[in-house]
Amino acid sequence: MHTTAQFSIDDLRAQLEGPVIGPDDSDYDTARAVMLRAIDHRPAAIVRPADAGEVSHVVSLARETGVELAVRAGGHSYAGHSTTEGGIVLDLRELTALEIDADRRVVRAAGGLTTGDVTTAAATHGLAVGFGDTPTVGIGGLTLGGGAGYLVRKHGLTIDHMLGAEVVTADGRVVDVDETHEPDLFWAIRGGGGNFGVVTRFDYRLHPVDTVTGGMLAIPATPETLAGLVEAADEAPDELSLIANVLGAAPPMPFLPQEAVGKPVILALLVHSGPVDEGEQAVAPLRALEPVADFVRVMPYGEMFTMQAPEAPPRVATNTFFSDSFDEDDARELLARMRASKALLAAAQIRVLGGAVSRIPDDATAYAHRQRRIIVNVAAIYASPADDDVHRAWADDAAAALRHGDDAAYVNFLGAEGAARVRAAYPGATWDRLADVKRRYDPGNVFRVNQNVPPRR
Ligand SMILES: Cc1cc2nc3c(=O)[nH]c(=O)nc-3n(C[C@H](O)[C@H](O)[C@H](O)COP(=O)(O)OP(=O)(O)OC[C@H]3O[C@@H](n4cnc5c(N)ncnc54)[C@H](O)[C@@H]3O)c2cc1C
């Protein structure tokens, strides 16, 4: 009999059709693993509900017993919010129903799917939802925080595609939400993260996105090329979205010439979603920065999600901030910080926003940083827990030097950085409204393993 102080695994097994995995099971270690290998929690149980009714059962158990509940979709939380020490992981991975209505351009996608699953299925119809840049990320976490990727300037954030959702609330109800049904809840789940319920189904508007000009340019990183790239991406038409990954010292990669190895490099991933001739024109200013490898070509959009299989880092210290510009002085500072890092790899990611994101009013959804033009993430990848403090300090100092006193952050890129940083993700009235909605839908803070917005008292 497997019994914790608060619940019995055997009872749960008898009550649910979906698998319930406990510490004595042979697949426990595989089931509890999350994307960040350094996060090594041991939950009392990992429960994989078969449907929204079973999600409701587990949510009610957590509410009634007080056991800590972590909701897991793709397991890619930087903050470790996909799991819990000693509590229940509500693992959505059995929820994989996917219905595409190509004529109406609508997809209904269950909360356990990945962005790669939905992108691949929609691509067979020449359609897409704008997600992020990595196929293994869950639609759950990515969408609930906002969602910015290769179509962000053309079609907006992932939440801007949302037509509605099925949500299991803290009181165990299963509700359909949209602009007219439970509109405050619908507002809050578009940017407010997992604070308000478990989303068991997302309904998205699909956009026609078939052949694109996309791929990667590898460009030696100097203050001039880095600032030049950001400026060119900012001035590009909305059809072009770009994510620049900057590596402080390029490891040997098959496509890099020998003389580029060990030196700073920008791996610029981009998509131009529009006519091919316009794509060529839009990419020309980026090609003028003299890439040493050029993999940009005309391709089906879905291929952007099959291009990379990023290896999970052993340990990573990150920091994130918004900026409205990134000039040569910023680029010089970033590259100097990377040179000074003692990490296995010091890296940064620069995402240029604007376009469709900024044409939606700040208060339309809980993602309120719509006028911010650039997201910068810095990351130190390293091996030993003994070096945690050194690399955390590096990431924090590098971000502090570049953010020019501005604390604003995109919630999906935050680590476990404390309440003030969560607050910085939700400026002014957005925070107050979220705290009100939280009080109405989750007064006991059942959903607290997340970038938490406590209920307004
Ligand atoms: C390699 C990598 C690449 C990334 N690329 C991008 C990118 O291009 N664009 C971008 O915007 N972000 C990106 N992110 C950030 C990503 O959006 C967040 O880490 C996101 O939270 C991950 O979602 P998940 O479902 O995979 O993770 P999980 O850890 O499973 O979930 C993250 C959080 O969301 C909650 N949650 C998840 N699903 C649900 C649900 N259905 N109902 C209620 N709560 C839920 C969880 O409880 C947890 O608090 C990336 C992250 C990584 C690690």
Short mmCIF file of C-alpha atoms and ligand atoms in Angstrom, two decimals:
data_model
loop_
_atom_site.label_atom_id
_atom_site.label_comp_id
_atom_site.label_asym_id
_atom_site.label_seq_id
_atom_site.Cartn_x
_atom_site.Cartn_y
_atom_site.Cartn_z
CA MET A 1 0.00 0.00 0.00
CA HIS A 2 1.58 3.30 -1.11
CA THR A 3 0.26 5.98 1.15
CA THR A 4 1.58 9.45 1.82
CA ALA A 5 0.28 11.57 4.65
CA GLN A 6 -2.25 13.13 2.30
CA PHE A 7 -3.37 10.51 -0.22
CA SER A 8 -2.99 6.92 -1.31
CA ILE A 9 -1.45 6.05 -4.66
CA ASP A 10 -3.42 2.81 -4.75
CA ASP A 11 -6.69 4.71 -4.27
CA LEU A 12 -5.73 7.10 -7.06
CA ARG A 13 -4.96 4.14 -9.32
CA ALA A 14 -8.36 2.66 -8.60
CA GLN A 15 -10.09 5.97 -9.28
CA LEU A 16 -8.34 6.94 -12.53
CA GLU A 17 -7.90 5.35 -15.92
CA GLY A 18 -4.71 7.27 -16.65
CA PRO A 19 -1.39 5.97 -15.26
CA VAL A 20 -0.29 6.87 -11.72
CA ILE A 21 3.46 6.47 -11.22
CA GLY A 22 5.01 6.30 -7.76
CA PRO A 23 8.55 6.05 -6.36
CA ASP A 24 8.40 2.22 -6.40
CA ASP A 25 7.68 2.01 -10.12
CA SER A 26 10.40 1.15 -12.61
CA ASP A 27 9.56 4.14 -14.83
CA TYR A 28 9.57 6.63 -11.93
CA ASP A 29 12.95 8.16 -12.76
CA THR A 30 12.09 8.61 -16.44
CA ALA A 31 8.66 10.00 -15.56
CA ARG A 32 9.93 12.58 -13.08
CA ALA A 33 12.71 13.90 -15.35
CA VAL A 34 12.21 17.39 -16.77
CA MET A 35 14.04 19.24 -19.50
CA LEU A 36 16.53 20.91 -17.15
CA ARG A 37 18.59 17.98 -15.89
CA ALA A 38 19.71 19.85 -12.77
CA ILE A 39 16.15 19.83 -11.41
CA ASP A 40 15.95 16.54 -9.56
CA HIS A 41 12.74 16.55 -7.52
CA ARG A 42 11.07 13.42 -6.19
CA PRO A 43 7.29 13.78 -6.36
CA ALA A 44 5.06 11.48 -4.30
CA ALA A 45 3.18 10.63 -7.50
CA ILE A 46 3.09 11.48 -11.17
CA VAL A 47 -0.48 11.30 -12.40
CA ARG A 48 -1.31 11.27 -16.09
CA PRO A 49 -5.04 11.94 -16.38
CA ALA A 50 -6.90 10.48 -19.32
CA ASP A 51 -9.30 13.41 -19.74
CA ALA A 52 -10.50 16.69 -18.23
CA GLY A 53 -12.67 14.82 -15.72
CA GLU A 54 -9.61 13.07 -14.32
CA VAL A 55 -7.73 16.37 -14.23
CA SER A 56 -10.61 17.71 -12.16
CA HIS A 57 -10.34 14.73 -9.79
CA VAL A 58 -6.63 15.41 -9.14
CA VAL A 59 -7.16 19.16 -8.75
CA SER A 60 -9.87 18.49 -6.17
CA LEU A 61 -7.60 16.08 -4.32
CA ALA A 62 -4.91 18.77 -4.14
CA ARG A 63 -7.42 21.41 -3.02
CA GLU A 64 -8.90 19.19 -0.32
CA THR A 65 -5.64 17.78 1.06
CA GLY A 66 -3.31 20.73 0.52
CA VAL A 67 -0.79 18.50 -1.25
CA GLU A 68 1.44 20.55 -3.55
CA LEU A 69 0.35 20.26 -7.18
CA ALA A 70 2.69 20.87 -10.12
CA VAL A 71 1.10 20.94 -13.57
CA ARG A 72 3.37 19.64 -16.27
CA ALA A 73 2.91 19.95 -20.01
CA GLY A 74 6.16 19.99 -22.04
CA GLY A 75 8.36 20.11 -18.92
CA HIS A 76 10.48 23.03 -20.19
CA SER A 77 10.03 25.48 -17.31
CA TYR A 78 13.28 27.35 -16.59
CA ALA A 79 12.09 27.81 -13.01
CA GLY A 80 11.55 24.11 -12.27
CA HIS A 81 7.78 24.54 -12.19
CA SER A 82 7.10 21.30 -14.07
CA THR A 83 7.64 19.25 -10.92
CA THR A 84 7.46 19.22 -7.12
CA GLU A 85 9.34 17.73 -4.17
CA GLY A 86 6.94 15.41 -2.40
CA GLY A 87 3.74 16.58 -4.10
CA ILE A 88 1.73 15.45 -7.13
CA VAL A 89 2.83 16.10 -10.69
CA LEU A 90 -0.26 16.44 -12.86
CA ASP A 91 1.38 15.35 -16.09
CA LEU A 92 -0.73 16.20 -19.13
CA ARG A 93 1.11 14.09 -21.64
CA GLU A 94 -1.79 11.65 -22.21
CA LEU A 95 -3.93 14.57 -23.41
CA THR A 96 -3.02 14.53 -27.08
CA ALA A 97 -6.29 14.97 -29.01
CA LEU A 98 -5.82 17.23 -32.02
CA GLU A 99 -8.57 18.36 -34.39
CA ILE A 100 -7.87 20.58 -37.35
CA ASP A 101 -10.69 22.23 -39.27
CA ALA A 102 -8.72 23.44 -42.27
CA ASP A 103 -11.75 25.14 -43.87
CA ARG A 104 -12.51 27.24 -40.81
CA ARG A 105 -8.80 27.52 -40.00
CA VAL A 106 -9.24 26.40 -36.42
CA VAL A 107 -7.26 23.85 -34.41
CA ARG A 108 -8.37 22.36 -31.11
CA ALA A 109 -5.29 21.04 -29.38
CA ALA A 110 -5.20 19.12 -26.09
CA GLY A 111 -3.02 20.52 -23.33
CA GLY A 112 -0.41 17.74 -23.42
CA LEU A 113 0.73 18.36 -26.99
CA THR A 114 4.02 19.95 -27.92
CA THR A 115 4.47 22.90 -30.25
CA GLY A 116 6.16 20.48 -32.66
CA ASP A 117 3.11 18.15 -32.66
CA VAL A 118 0.71 20.95 -33.57
CA THR A 119 3.05 22.61 -36.06
CA THR A 120 3.70 19.35 -37.91
CA ALA A 121 -0.01 18.47 -38.10
CA ALA A 122 -1.07 21.97 -39.20
CA ALA A 123 1.74 22.12 -41.80
CA THR A 124 0.11 19.29 -43.74
CA HIS A 125 -2.69 21.79 -44.49
CA GLY A 126 -0.30 24.68 -45.22
CA LEU A 127 -1.44 26.28 -41.95
CA ALA A 128 0.27 27.27 -38.70
CA VAL A 129 -0.06 28.64 -35.21
CA GLY A 130 2.85 30.88 -34.26
CA PHE A 131 4.58 29.10 -31.37
CA GLY A 132 8.25 29.37 -30.35
CA ASP A 133 11.48 28.04 -31.78
CA THR A 134 11.73 24.54 -30.24
CA PRO A 135 9.44 21.60 -31.06
CA THR A 136 9.69 19.89 -27.67
CA VAL A 137 8.28 22.85 -25.71
CA GLY A 138 4.70 22.24 -24.55
CA ILE A 139 1.86 24.28 -26.00
CA GLY A 140 0.70 24.54 -22.35
CA GLY A 141 3.43 26.60 -20.74
CA LEU A 142 4.40 28.45 -23.88
CA THR A 143 0.88 29.63 -24.68
CA LEU A 144 -0.12 30.53 -21.13
CA GLY A 145 2.87 32.89 -20.78
CA GLY A 146 2.45 34.52 -24.21
CA GLY A 147 4.45 32.61 -26.81
CA ALA A 148 6.93 34.32 -29.15
CA GLY A 149 8.54 32.63 -32.12
CA TYR A 150 9.12 32.63 -35.85
CA LEU A 151 5.79 34.21 -36.77
CA VAL A 152 5.64 36.74 -33.94
CA ARG A 153 5.97 39.91 -36.00
CA LYS A 154 3.59 38.69 -38.69
CA HIS A 155 0.87 37.03 -36.61
CA GLY A 156 1.59 38.10 -33.03
CA LEU A 157 2.09 36.05 -29.89
CA THR A 158 0.63 32.55 -29.52
CA ILE A 159 -2.08 33.99 -27.25
CA ASP A 160 -3.11 36.27 -30.11
CA HIS A 161 -4.16 33.12 -32.01
CA MET A 162 -6.33 31.90 -29.13
CA LEU A 163 -10.06 31.64 -29.74
CA GLY A 164 -10.92 29.82 -26.53
CA ALA A 165 -9.95 27.05 -24.16
CA GLU A 166 -11.23 24.32 -21.86
CA VAL A 167 -10.07 24.98 -18.32
CA VAL A 168 -10.29 22.95 -15.13
CA THR A 169 -10.57 25.50 -12.34
CA ALA A 170 -9.45 25.13 -8.72
CA ASP A 171 -12.96 24.17 -7.59
CA GLY A 172 -12.88 21.24 -10.02
CA ARG A 173 -15.24 22.71 -12.65
CA VAL A 174 -14.51 22.08 -16.34
CA VAL A 175 -15.34 25.31 -18.17
CA ASP A 176 -15.19 26.52 -21.75
CA VAL A 177 -13.83 30.04 -21.95
CA ASP A 178 -13.62 32.58 -24.74
CA GLU A 179 -14.27 36.29 -25.30
CA THR A 180 -17.89 35.91 -24.13
CA HIS A 181 -17.78 32.97 -21.69
CA GLU A 182 -15.84 33.67 -18.48
CA PRO A 183 -14.08 36.55 -20.26
CA ASP A 184 -11.91 37.51 -17.26
CA LEU A 185 -10.56 33.99 -17.04
CA PHE A 186 -9.94 34.01 -20.78
CA TRP A 187 -8.08 37.32 -20.42
CA ALA A 188 -5.97 35.99 -17.54
CA ILE A 189 -4.87 32.74 -19.19
CA ARG A 190 -3.51 34.74 -22.13
CA GLY A 191 -0.23 35.67 -20.46
CA GLY A 192 -0.92 34.97 -16.77
CA GLY A 193 0.59 31.46 -16.85
CA GLY A 194 -0.78 28.45 -15.00
CA ASN A 195 -2.20 30.50 -12.11
CA PHE A 196 -5.87 30.17 -12.97
CA GLY A 197 -6.52 26.54 -13.85
CA VAL A 198 -5.37 23.60 -15.90
CA VAL A 199 -5.95 24.19 -19.58
CA THR A 200 -6.94 20.86 -21.05
CA ARG A 201 -7.62 22.21 -24.56
CA PHE A 202 -6.48 25.25 -26.50
CA ASP A 203 -8.47 26.50 -29.52
CA TYR A 204 -6.32 28.49 -31.93
CA ARG A 205 -6.88 30.43 -35.14
CA LEU A 206 -4.65 28.98 -37.88
CA HIS A 207 -2.92 31.18 -40.43
CA PRO A 208 -1.95 30.18 -43.94
CA VAL A 209 1.82 29.66 -43.67
CA ASP A 210 3.11 27.27 -46.28
CA THR A 211 6.40 27.96 -48.04
CA VAL A 212 8.67 30.38 -46.21
CA THR A 213 12.17 31.73 -46.61
CA GLY A 214 13.81 30.45 -43.48
CA GLY A 215 16.79 28.87 -41.84
CA MET A 216 19.99 29.99 -40.20
CA LEU A 217 22.84 32.40 -40.85
CA ALA A 218 26.10 31.99 -38.91
CA ILE A 219 27.77 35.38 -38.58
CA PRO A 220 31.00 36.18 -36.69
CA ALA A 221 29.91 38.21 -33.67
CA THR A 222 31.40 41.66 -33.30
CA PRO A 223 29.79 44.77 -31.79
CA GLU A 224 29.10 45.95 -35.34
CA THR A 225 27.56 42.74 -36.69
CA LEU A 226 25.48 42.13 -33.58
CA ALA A 227 24.05 45.64 -33.40
CA GLY A 228 23.70 45.65 -37.20
CA LEU A 229 21.72 42.41 -37.12
CA VAL A 230 19.31 43.67 -34.46
CA GLU A 231 18.81 46.93 -36.35
CA ALA A 232 18.21 45.12 -39.64
CA ALA A 233 15.72 42.74 -38.00
CA ASP A 234 13.93 45.67 -36.37
CA GLU A 235 13.65 47.52 -39.69
CA ALA A 236 12.64 44.42 -41.66
CA PRO A 237 9.05 43.96 -42.80
CA ASP A 238 6.74 42.23 -40.31
CA GLU A 239 6.92 39.05 -42.40
CA LEU A 240 10.43 38.51 -41.04
CA SER A 241 10.98 37.33 -37.45
CA LEU A 242 14.47 36.65 -36.16
CA ILE A 243 16.00 34.96 -33.12
CA ALA A 244 19.74 35.58 -32.73
CA ASN A 245 21.63 33.06 -30.61
CA VAL A 246 25.01 34.45 -29.67
CA LEU A 247 27.69 32.03 -28.50
CA GLY A 248 30.70 33.48 -26.68
CA ALA A 249 33.00 30.89 -28.22
CA ALA A 250 31.75 28.72 -31.08
CA PRO A 251 32.25 25.00 -30.45
CA PRO A 252 33.30 22.93 -33.47
CA MET A 253 30.21 22.49 -35.66
CA PRO A 254 30.23 20.74 -39.04
CA PHE A 255 29.09 23.85 -40.88
CA LEU A 256 31.55 26.31 -39.31
CA PRO A 257 34.86 27.02 -41.01
CA GLN A 258 37.84 26.15 -38.78
CA GLU A 259 38.82 29.81 -38.34
CA ALA A 260 35.42 30.62 -36.78
CA VAL A 261 35.69 27.93 -34.07
CA GLY A 262 36.48 29.29 -30.59
CA LYS A 263 35.38 32.80 -31.58
CA PRO A 264 32.09 34.57 -30.83
CA VAL A 265 29.41 33.70 -33.34
CA ILE A 266 25.78 34.60 -33.99
CA LEU A 267 23.49 31.80 -35.10
CA ALA A 268 20.57 33.81 -36.45
CA LEU A 269 17.41 31.77 -36.96
CA LEU A 270 14.81 33.46 -39.10
CA VAL A 271 11.58 33.04 -40.99
CA HIS A 272 10.17 35.29 -43.68
CA SER A 273 6.55 34.31 -44.15
CA GLY A 274 5.58 35.91 -47.45
CA PRO A 275 6.25 35.76 -51.20
CA VAL A 276 9.64 34.23 -52.08
CA ASP A 277 10.98 37.30 -53.92
CA GLU A 278 10.11 39.53 -50.96
CA GLY A 279 11.83 37.03 -48.67
CA GLU A 280 15.04 37.34 -50.68
CA GLN A 281 14.88 41.13 -50.39
CA ALA A 282 14.13 41.05 -46.68
CA VAL A 283 17.05 38.74 -45.94
CA ALA A 284 19.53 40.75 -48.06
CA PRO A 285 20.50 43.24 -45.27
CA LEU A 286 21.22 40.28 -42.98
CA ARG A 287 23.33 38.58 -45.63
CA ALA A 288 25.26 41.83 -45.99
CA LEU A 289 26.70 41.06 -42.53
CA GLU A 290 28.82 38.40 -44.25
CA PRO A 291 27.73 35.08 -42.78
CA VAL A 292 30.30 32.29 -42.77
CA ALA A 293 27.49 29.76 -43.20
CA ASP A 294 24.17 30.43 -44.91
CA PHE A 295 21.35 27.90 -44.56
CA VAL A 296 18.54 30.27 -45.42
CA ARG A 297 16.40 28.83 -48.21
CA VAL A 298 12.87 28.42 -49.40
CA MET A 299 11.29 25.65 -47.34
CA PRO A 300 8.00 24.38 -45.92
CA TYR A 301 7.45 26.21 -42.60
CA GLY A 302 7.21 22.91 -40.69
CA GLU A 303 10.90 22.27 -41.40
CA MET A 304 11.88 25.03 -38.98
CA PHE A 305 10.62 22.68 -36.29
CA THR A 306 12.63 19.71 -37.49
CA MET A 307 15.92 21.57 -37.89
CA GLN A 308 17.23 21.51 -34.37
CA ALA A 309 17.29 19.03 -31.54
CA PRO A 310 18.87 21.08 -28.76
CA GLU A 311 20.63 19.04 -26.14
CA ALA A 312 19.48 19.78 -22.60
CA PRO A 313 22.20 21.68 -20.75
CA PRO A 314 23.68 20.04 -17.63
CA ARG A 315 23.18 23.22 -15.56
CA VAL A 316 22.21 26.67 -16.73
CA ALA A 317 22.00 30.09 -15.10
CA THR A 318 19.84 32.54 -17.02
CA ASN A 319 18.54 36.06 -16.81
CA THR A 320 16.08 37.84 -19.06
CA PHE A 321 14.95 41.36 -19.78
CA PHE A 322 13.18 43.52 -22.33
CA SER A 323 14.92 46.33 -24.13
CA ASP A 324 13.92 48.85 -26.74
CA SER A 325 17.29 49.05 -28.45
CA PHE A 326 20.50 47.09 -28.69
CA ASP A 327 23.30 49.26 -30.03
CA GLU A 328 27.03 48.73 -30.52
CA ASP A 329 27.81 49.69 -26.93
CA ASP A 330 25.37 47.07 -25.67
CA ALA A 331 26.83 44.51 -28.05
CA ARG A 332 30.38 45.36 -26.93
CA GLU A 333 29.37 44.98 -23.29
CA LEU A 334 27.65 41.64 -23.94
CA LEU A 335 30.64 40.23 -25.82
CA ALA A 336 33.03 41.40 -23.07
CA ARG A 337 30.84 39.73 -20.43
CA MET A 338 30.87 36.52 -22.44
CA ARG A 339 34.66 36.61 -22.72
CA ALA A 340 34.90 37.00 -18.94
CA SER A 341 32.56 34.08 -18.19
CA LYS A 342 34.08 30.88 -16.80
CA ALA A 343 31.17 28.77 -18.10
CA LEU A 344 31.45 25.86 -20.52
CA LEU A 345 29.44 28.10 -22.80
CA ALA A 346 28.29 31.67 -22.31
CA ALA A 347 25.38 32.47 -24.59
CA ALA A 348 22.74 35.08 -25.25
CA GLN A 349 19.55 35.15 -27.22
CA ILE A 350 18.15 38.28 -28.77
CA ARG A 351 14.59 38.27 -30.12
CA VAL A 352 13.25 41.18 -32.10
CA LEU A 353 9.53 41.77 -31.52
CA GLY A 354 7.30 44.63 -32.72
CA GLY A 355 4.98 44.12 -35.69
CA ALA A 356 1.69 42.36 -34.93
CA VAL A 357 2.51 42.01 -31.20
CA SER A 358 2.54 45.76 -30.74
CA ARG A 359 -0.69 46.42 -32.66
CA ILE A 360 -2.82 44.82 -29.93
CA PRO A 361 -3.63 47.03 -26.91
CA ASP A 362 -1.58 46.34 -23.77
CA ASP A 363 -4.69 45.59 -21.73
CA ALA A 364 -6.28 43.16 -24.21
CA THR A 365 -4.48 40.21 -22.62
CA ALA A 366 -2.33 39.60 -19.55
CA TYR A 367 0.84 40.00 -21.64
CA ALA A 368 1.23 43.76 -21.24
CA HIS A 369 4.73 44.42 -22.57
CA ARG A 370 3.48 44.73 -26.10
CA GLN A 371 5.42 47.84 -26.99
CA ARG A 372 8.77 46.34 -25.96
CA ARG A 373 10.80 45.65 -29.08
CA ILE A 374 13.53 43.26 -27.94
CA ILE A 375 13.91 40.36 -25.51
CA VAL A 376 17.44 39.55 -24.35
CA ASN A 377 18.28 36.35 -22.48
CA VAL A 378 21.76 35.61 -21.16
CA ALA A 379 22.78 32.10 -20.17
CA ALA A 380 25.80 30.37 -18.65
CA ILE A 381 25.95 26.64 -19.26
CA TYR A 382 28.15 24.70 -16.86
CA ALA A 383 28.57 21.31 -15.21
CA SER A 384 29.07 21.45 -11.45
CA PRO A 385 26.58 22.46 -8.72
CA ALA A 386 29.59 23.84 -6.84
CA ASP A 387 29.73 26.60 -9.48
CA ASP A 388 26.05 27.62 -9.18
CA ASP A 389 26.79 30.88 -7.39
CA VAL A 390 29.52 32.01 -9.78
CA HIS A 391 27.40 31.53 -12.87
CA ARG A 392 24.21 32.90 -11.30
CA ALA A 393 26.18 36.04 -10.40
CA TRP A 394 27.54 36.23 -13.94
CA ALA A 395 24.07 36.02 -15.50
CA ASP A 396 22.59 38.54 -13.07
CA ASP A 397 25.48 40.99 -13.49
CA ALA A 398 25.49 40.71 -17.28
CA ALA A 399 21.74 41.38 -17.40
CA ALA A 400 22.06 44.27 -14.93
CA ALA A 401 24.75 45.87 -17.07
CA LEU A 402 22.59 45.67 -20.19
CA ARG A 403 19.07 46.35 -19.01
CA HIS A 404 19.68 50.03 -18.23
CA GLY A 405 17.77 49.95 -14.95
CA ASP A 406 14.65 48.51 -16.53
CA ASP A 407 13.30 45.48 -14.70
CA ALA A 408 10.57 44.35 -17.14
CA ALA A 409 10.60 40.65 -18.01
CA TYR A 410 8.82 38.10 -20.19
CA VAL A 411 7.34 35.56 -17.79
CA ASN A 412 8.20 32.50 -19.87
CA PHE A 413 11.91 33.22 -19.68
CA LEU A 414 12.06 33.80 -15.92
CA GLY A 415 13.77 31.31 -13.66
CA ALA A 416 12.96 30.88 -9.97
CA GLU A 417 13.88 34.50 -9.24
CA GLY A 418 11.39 35.54 -6.59
CA ALA A 419 8.23 37.60 -6.32
CA ALA A 420 9.68 40.92 -7.50
CA ARG A 421 10.62 39.45 -10.85
CA VAL A 422 7.16 37.93 -11.34
CA ARG A 423 5.73 41.35 -10.55
CA ALA A 424 8.00 42.81 -13.25
CA ALA A 425 6.33 40.54 -15.80
CA TYR A 426 2.94 42.11 -15.05
CA PRO A 427 3.18 45.89 -14.84
CA GLY A 428 0.66 48.19 -13.16
CA ALA A 429 -3.00 47.43 -13.70
CA THR A 430 -2.25 44.03 -15.20
CA TRP A 431 -0.99 42.74 -11.84
CA ASP A 432 -4.05 44.07 -10.00
CA ARG A 433 -6.47 42.53 -12.46
CA LEU A 434 -4.63 39.18 -12.37
CA ALA A 435 -4.73 39.17 -8.56
CA ASP A 436 -8.49 39.85 -8.70
CA VAL A 437 -9.12 37.06 -11.19
CA LYS A 438 -6.96 34.79 -9.07
CA ARG A 439 -9.08 35.55 -6.01
CA ARG A 440 -12.23 34.67 -7.94
CA TYR A 441 -10.94 31.46 -9.52
CA ASP A 442 -8.28 30.17 -7.12
CA PRO A 443 -8.66 31.84 -3.69
CA GLY A 444 -6.71 29.04 -1.96
CA ASN A 445 -3.78 29.26 -4.42
CA VAL A 446 -4.05 25.59 -5.40
CA PHE A 447 -2.11 26.54 -8.55
CA ARG A 448 1.00 27.93 -6.88
CA VAL A 449 3.83 25.97 -8.52
CA ASN A 450 4.26 28.61 -11.22
CA GLN A 451 5.32 32.24 -11.56
CA ASN A 452 2.81 32.91 -8.85
CA VAL A 453 0.27 35.70 -8.69
CA PRO A 454 -1.21 35.35 -5.20
CA PRO A 455 -4.95 36.00 -4.83
CA ARG A 456 -5.82 39.61 -3.92
CA ARG A 457 -6.71 39.79 -0.20
C1 LIG B 1 14.65 25.09 -25.07
C2 LIG B 1 13.58 26.14 -24.81
C3 LIG B 1 13.14 26.92 -25.85
C4 LIG B 1 12.14 27.88 -25.63
N1 LIG B 1 11.72 28.66 -26.68
C5 LIG B 1 10.74 29.56 -26.49
C6 LIG B 1 10.26 30.36 -27.56
O1 LIG B 1 10.73 30.28 -28.68
N2 LIG B 1 9.28 31.25 -27.30
C7 LIG B 1 8.72 31.39 -26.06
O2 LIG B 1 7.81 32.20 -25.92
N3 LIG B 1 9.15 30.65 -25.03
C8 LIG B 1 10.15 29.74 -25.22
N4 LIG B 1 10.61 29.01 -24.16
C9 LIG B 1 10.06 29.25 -22.83
C10 LIG B 1 8.81 28.40 -22.66
O3 LIG B 1 7.73 29.05 -23.26
C11 LIG B 1 8.54 28.18 -21.16
O4 LIG B 1 9.61 27.53 -20.57
C12 LIG B 1 7.25 27.40 -20.98
O5 LIG B 1 6.81 27.59 -19.66
C13 LIG B 1 7.45 25.92 -21.24
O6 LIG B 1 6.23 25.29 -21.34
P1 LIG B 1 6.13 23.71 -21.11
O7 LIG B 1 4.71 23.34 -21.24
O8 LIG B 1 7.12 23.03 -21.99
O9 LIG B 1 6.68 23.58 -19.65
P2 LIG B 1 6.09 23.09 -18.25
O10 LIG B 1 7.27 23.15 -17.36
O11 LIG B 1 5.38 21.81 -18.40
O12 LIG B 1 5.07 24.22 -17.86
C14 LIG B 1 5.53 25.53 -17.57
C15 LIG B 1 4.56 26.23 -16.63
O13 LIG B 1 3.28 26.32 -17.23
C16 LIG B 1 2.31 25.62 -16.45
N5 LIG B 1 1.47 24.87 -17.39
C17 LIG B 1 1.90 24.20 -18.48
N6 LIG B 1 0.86 23.69 -19.15
C18 LIG B 1 -0.23 24.03 -18.46
C19 LIG B 1 -1.62 23.82 -18.66
N7 LIG B 1 -2.06 23.15 -19.73
N8 LIG B 1 -2.49 24.33 -17.78
C20 LIG B 1 -2.04 25.03 -16.70
N9 LIG B 1 -0.73 25.27 -16.47
C21 LIG B 1 0.14 24.78 -17.34
C22 LIG B 1 3.10 24.73 -15.55
O14 LIG B 1 2.42 24.46 -14.36
C23 LIG B 1 4.36 25.52 -15.30
O15 LIG B 1 4.14 26.46 -14.30
C24 LIG B 1 11.60 28.05 -24.35
C25 LIG B 1 12.07 27.26 -23.28
C26 LIG B 1 13.05 26.32 -23.51
C27 LIG B 1 13.53 25.51 -22.36
#
